[in-house]
PDB file of C-alpha atoms in Angstrom:
ATOM      1  CA  UNK A1079      -1.394 -13.014  24.721  1.00 56.00           C
ATOM      2  CA  UNK A1080       0.978 -11.096  22.029  1.00 68.00           C
ATOM      3  CA  UNK A1081      -0.217 -11.564  18.555  1.00 74.00           C
ATOM      4  CA  UNK A1082       2.075 -13.397  15.946  1.00 85.00           C
ATOM      5  CA  UNK A1083       2.590 -11.106  12.901  1.00 89.00           C
ATOM      6  CA  UNK A1084       4.078 -12.169   9.618  1.00 93.00           C
ATOM      7  CA  UNK A1085       4.412 -10.968   6.349  1.00 96.00           C
ATOM      8  CA  UNK A1086       4.232 -13.066   3.297  1.00 97.00           C
ATOM      9  CA  UNK A1087       4.066 -12.238  -0.546  1.00 97.00           C
ATOM     10  CA  UNK A1088       0.672 -11.471  -1.796  1.00 97.00           C
ATOM     11  CA  UNK A1089      -1.305 -14.034  -3.726  1.00 96.00           C
ATOM     12  CA  UNK A1090      -4.181 -13.381  -6.143  1.00 97.00           C
ATOM     13  CA  UNK A1091      -6.710 -15.110  -3.713  1.00 96.00           C
ATOM     14  CA  UNK A1092      -5.759 -12.496  -1.363  1.00 96.00           C
ATOM     15  CA  UNK A1093      -7.882 -10.335  -3.358  1.00 97.00           C
ATOM     16  CA  UNK A1094     -11.097 -10.675  -1.594  1.00 96.00           C
ATOM     17  CA  UNK A1095      -9.264  -9.546   1.827  1.00 95.00           C
ATOM     18  CA  UNK A1096      -7.534  -6.650  -0.353  1.00 97.00           C
ATOM     19  CA  UNK A1097     -11.053  -5.259  -1.068  1.00 97.00           C
ATOM     20  CA  UNK A1098     -12.356  -5.802   2.150  1.00 96.00           C
ATOM     21  CA  UNK A1099      -8.974  -3.489   3.308  1.00 95.00           C
ATOM     22  CA  UNK A1100     -10.094  -0.847   0.913  1.00 96.00           C
ATOM     23  CA  UNK A1101     -13.498  -0.782   1.797  1.00 96.00           C
ATOM     24  CA  UNK A1102     -13.223  -0.974   5.550  1.00 94.00           C
ATOM     25  CA  UNK A1103      -9.518   0.340   6.159  1.00 90.00           C
ATOM     26  CA  UNK A1104      -9.583   3.268   3.555  1.00 92.00           C
ATOM     27  CA  UNK A1105     -13.368   3.733   2.815  1.00 91.00           C
ATOM     28  CA  UNK A1106     -13.249   3.078  -0.989  1.00 94.00           C
ATOM     29  CA  UNK A1107     -16.189   1.426  -2.598  1.00 93.00           C
ATOM     30  CA  UNK A1108     -14.737  -0.306  -5.477  1.00 96.00           C
ATOM     31  CA  UNK A1109     -16.708  -3.415  -6.680  1.00 97.00           C
ATOM     32  CA  UNK A1110     -15.278  -6.781  -5.416  1.00 97.00           C
ATOM     33  CA  UNK A1111     -15.427  -8.306  -8.773  1.00 98.00           C
ATOM     34  CA  UNK A1112     -13.431  -5.123  -9.987  1.00 98.00           C
ATOM     35  CA  UNK A1113     -11.030  -5.398  -7.265  1.00 97.00           C
ATOM     36  CA  UNK A1114     -10.273  -9.052  -7.911  1.00 98.00           C
ATOM     37  CA  UNK A1115      -9.750  -8.222 -11.698  1.00 98.00           C
ATOM     38  CA  UNK A1116      -7.721  -5.445 -10.651  1.00 97.00           C
ATOM     39  CA  UNK A1117      -5.508  -7.113  -8.424  1.00 97.00           C
ATOM     40  CA  UNK A1118      -5.048 -10.029 -10.792  1.00 98.00           C
ATOM     41  CA  UNK A1119      -3.889  -7.612 -13.564  1.00 97.00           C
ATOM     42  CA  UNK A1120      -1.504  -5.889 -11.453  1.00 97.00           C
ATOM     43  CA  UNK A1121       0.015  -9.125 -10.275  1.00 97.00           C
ATOM     44  CA  UNK A1122       0.253 -10.206 -13.879  1.00 98.00           C
ATOM     45  CA  UNK A1123       1.525  -7.096 -15.481  1.00 97.00           C
ATOM     46  CA  UNK A1124       3.853  -5.911 -12.967  1.00 96.00           C
ATOM     47  CA  UNK A1125       5.675  -8.874 -11.087  1.00 96.00           C
ATOM     48  CA  UNK A1126       8.448  -6.785  -9.951  1.00 96.00           C
ATOM     49  CA  UNK A1127       6.262  -4.908  -7.871  1.00 97.00           C
ATOM     50  CA  UNK A1128       6.069  -5.370  -4.258  1.00 98.00           C
ATOM     51  CA  UNK A1129       2.891  -6.991  -3.109  1.00 97.00           C
ATOM     52  CA  UNK A1130       2.622  -8.370   0.540  1.00 98.00           C
ATOM     53  CA  UNK A1131       0.210  -9.398   3.101  1.00 97.00           C
ATOM     54  CA  UNK A1132       0.491  -9.079   6.784  1.00 96.00           C
ATOM     55  CA  UNK A1133      -0.972 -11.978   8.846  1.00 94.00           C
ATOM     56  CA  UNK A1134      -2.041 -11.999  12.570  1.00 92.00           C
ATOM     57  CA  UNK A1135      -2.009 -15.578  13.779  1.00 88.00           C
ATOM     58  CA  UNK A1136      -2.119 -16.754  10.191  1.00 84.00           C
ATOM     59  CA  UNK A1137      -5.048 -14.908   9.343  1.00 89.00           C
ATOM     60  CA  UNK A1138      -4.591 -11.928   6.575  1.00 92.00           C
ATOM     61  CA  UNK A1139      -5.076  -8.598   8.175  1.00 95.00           C
ATOM     62  CA  UNK A1140      -3.520  -6.017   5.926  1.00 96.00           C
ATOM     63  CA  UNK A1141      -1.255  -5.395   2.680  1.00 97.00           C
ATOM     64  CA  UNK A1142       0.731  -3.083   1.071  1.00 98.00           C
ATOM     65  CA  UNK A1143       1.756  -2.328  -2.674  1.00 98.00           C
ATOM     66  CA  UNK A1144       4.589  -0.499  -3.827  1.00 98.00           C
ATOM     67  CA  UNK A1145       6.144   0.261  -7.285  1.00 97.00           C
ATOM     68  CA  UNK A1146       8.615   2.019  -9.186  1.00 97.00           C
ATOM     69  CA  UNK A1147       8.698   5.979  -9.048  1.00 96.00           C
ATOM     70  CA  UNK A1148      10.399   7.510 -12.067  1.00 95.00           C
ATOM     71  CA  UNK A1149      10.641  10.770 -13.650  1.00 94.00           C
ATOM     72  CA  UNK A1150      12.933  13.009 -14.934  1.00 95.00           C
ATOM     73  CA  UNK A1151      13.172  15.701 -12.267  1.00 95.00           C
ATOM     74  CA  UNK A1152      14.387  13.624  -9.415  1.00 93.00           C
ATOM     75  CA  UNK A1153      15.906  10.647  -8.481  1.00 96.00           C
ATOM     76  CA  UNK A1154      14.117   7.072  -8.576  1.00 96.00           C
ATOM     77  CA  UNK A1155      12.238   6.360  -5.806  1.00 97.00           C
ATOM     78  CA  UNK A1156       9.718   3.576  -4.782  1.00 97.00           C
ATOM     79  CA  UNK A1157       6.144   4.649  -4.690  1.00 96.00           C
ATOM     80  CA  UNK A1158       3.595   3.205  -2.063  1.00 97.00           C
ATOM     81  CA  UNK A1159       0.531   2.719  -3.888  1.00 96.00           C
ATOM     82  CA  UNK A1160      -1.706   1.205  -1.184  1.00 96.00           C
ATOM     83  CA  UNK A1161      -1.160   0.414   2.543  1.00 97.00           C
ATOM     84  CA  UNK A1162      -4.262  -0.709   4.625  1.00 95.00           C
ATOM     85  CA  UNK A1163      -5.048  -2.590   7.314  1.00 95.00           C
ATOM     86  CA  UNK A1164      -8.301  -3.897   8.588  1.00 95.00           C
ATOM     87  CA  UNK A1165      -9.679  -1.885  11.495  1.00 93.00           C
ATOM     88  CA  UNK A1166      -9.755  -5.026  13.798  1.00 93.00           C
ATOM     89  CA  UNK A1167      -6.433  -5.167  13.429  1.00 93.00           C
ATOM     90  CA  UNK A1168      -4.992  -1.905  13.673  1.00 90.00           C
ATOM     91  CA  UNK A1169      -2.621  -1.069  16.799  1.00 86.00           C
ATOM     92  CA  UNK A1170      -0.702  -4.308  16.472  1.00 86.00           C
ATOM     93  CA  UNK A1171       2.189  -2.483  14.344  1.00 91.00           C
ATOM     94  CA  UNK A1172       1.239  -4.042  10.986  1.00 95.00           C
ATOM     95  CA  UNK A1173       1.154  -0.876   8.981  1.00 95.00           C
ATOM     96  CA  UNK A1174       4.827  -0.157  10.617  1.00 95.00           C
ATOM     97  CA  UNK A1175       6.213  -3.816   9.643  1.00 96.00           C
ATOM     98  CA  UNK A1176       4.744  -3.380   6.014  1.00 97.00           C
ATOM     99  CA  UNK A1177       6.300  -0.012   5.660  1.00 97.00           C
ATOM    100  CA  UNK A1178       9.522  -1.564   7.065  1.00 97.00           C
ATOM    101  CA  UNK A1179       9.266  -4.112   4.440  1.00 97.00           C
ATOM    102  CA  UNK A1180       8.801  -1.677   1.715  1.00 98.00           C
ATOM    103  CA  UNK A1181      11.623   0.516   2.907  1.00 97.00           C
ATOM    104  CA  UNK A1182      13.908  -2.568   3.014  1.00 98.00           C
ATOM    105  CA  UNK A1183      12.972  -3.445  -0.820  1.00 98.00           C
ATOM    106  CA  UNK A1184      13.594   0.163  -1.680  1.00 97.00           C
ATOM    107  CA  UNK A1185      17.160   0.157   0.021  1.00 98.00           C
ATOM    108  CA  UNK A1186      17.918  -3.203  -1.834  1.00 97.00           C
ATOM    109  CA  UNK A1187      16.925  -1.734  -5.216  1.00 97.00           C
ATOM    110  CA  UNK A1188      19.444   1.305  -4.541  1.00 97.00           C
ATOM    111  CA  UNK A1189      16.508   4.078  -4.676  1.00 97.00           C
ATOM    112  CA  UNK A1190      16.676   7.443  -3.211  1.00 97.00           C
ATOM    113  CA  UNK A1191      13.942   6.622  -0.949  1.00 96.00           C
ATOM    114  CA  UNK A1192      10.232   5.637  -0.436  1.00 97.00           C
ATOM    115  CA  UNK A1193       7.490   8.064  -1.191  1.00 95.00           C
ATOM    116  CA  UNK A1194       3.583   7.937  -0.884  1.00 94.00           C
ATOM    117  CA  UNK A1195       0.387  10.278  -1.314  1.00 91.00           C
ATOM    118  CA  UNK A1196      -2.038  10.302   1.506  1.00 89.00           C
ATOM    119  CA  UNK A1197      -5.350  12.251   0.863  1.00 86.00           C
ATOM    120  CA  UNK A1198      -6.003  15.646   2.939  1.00 87.00           C
ATOM    121  CA  UNK A1199      -8.655  14.111   5.151  1.00 86.00           C
ATOM    122  CA  UNK A1200      -6.595  11.230   6.304  1.00 89.00           C
ATOM    123  CA  UNK A1201      -5.193  13.104   9.498  1.00 86.00           C
ATOM    124  CA  UNK A1202      -4.633   9.544  11.463  1.00 88.00           C
ATOM    125  CA  UNK A1203      -2.776   8.138   8.400  1.00 90.00           C
ATOM    126  CA  UNK A1204      -0.321  11.458   8.295  1.00 91.00           C
ATOM    127  CA  UNK A1205       0.307  11.334  12.139  1.00 94.00           C
ATOM    128  CA  UNK A1206       1.415   7.419  11.732  1.00 93.00           C
ATOM    129  CA  UNK A1207       3.540   8.513   8.485  1.00 94.00           C
ATOM    130  CA  UNK A1208       5.292  10.913  10.469  1.00 93.00           C
ATOM    131  CA  UNK A1209       5.875   8.975  13.400  1.00 95.00           C
ATOM    132  CA  UNK A1210       7.548   6.241  11.141  1.00 94.00           C
ATOM    133  CA  UNK A1211       9.958   8.830   9.895  1.00 94.00           C
ATOM    134  CA  UNK A1212       8.558  10.227   6.815  1.00 94.00           C
ATOM    135  CA  UNK A1213       8.231  14.041   6.136  1.00 94.00           C
ATOM    136  CA  UNK A1214       5.457  16.112   4.892  1.00 93.00           C
ATOM    137  CA  UNK A1215       6.991  17.588   1.608  1.00 90.00           C
ATOM    138  CA  UNK A1216       4.030  19.375  -0.182  1.00 88.00           C
ATOM    139  CA  UNK A1217       0.313  19.419  -0.845  1.00 87.00           C
ATOM    140  CA  UNK A1218      -1.255  19.108  -4.093  1.00 84.00           C
ATOM    141  CA  UNK A1219      -4.375  18.693  -6.074  1.00 85.00           C
ATOM    142  CA  UNK A1220      -5.072  15.511  -7.906  1.00 84.00           C
ATOM    143  CA  UNK A1221      -6.655  15.642 -11.512  1.00 91.00           C
ATOM    144  CA  UNK A1222      -8.397  13.020 -13.490  1.00 88.00           C
ATOM    145  CA  UNK A1223      -9.991  12.963 -16.922  1.00 92.00           C
ATOM    146  CA  UNK A1224     -12.201   9.727 -17.126  1.00 91.00           C
ATOM    147  CA  UNK A1225     -12.935   8.088 -20.666  1.00 96.00           C
TER     148      UNK A1225
END
């Protein structure tokens, strides 16, 4: 039987599922309580962002978060901050559906396109993005200074 995939706006109550996607789908070990705090904070501070959840037969299975990418050296884009699908739900087209929603939102906003960053080791994700029509533009290093 074919699975019914629906996309809806994310809610604060989705924070635990988002944490689960981040852990199981992306390998991040950020604490649950910290993830809940961050999800609530992002939703409160950036209501204009796109934050969607994909459900399979009404069960949350993945999410996408996209925001503005504004700089002075190129046209405006939308930036996909996170895209994750629980491993048990991969292969149902959920990631592609979430990307399609983000792309439609970007078109409605009138920006030049959608961009994202994917870690060097995520070769499966890289192949997925290429299949979805994305092009590999450049490699770069990521620097951070913690306080």
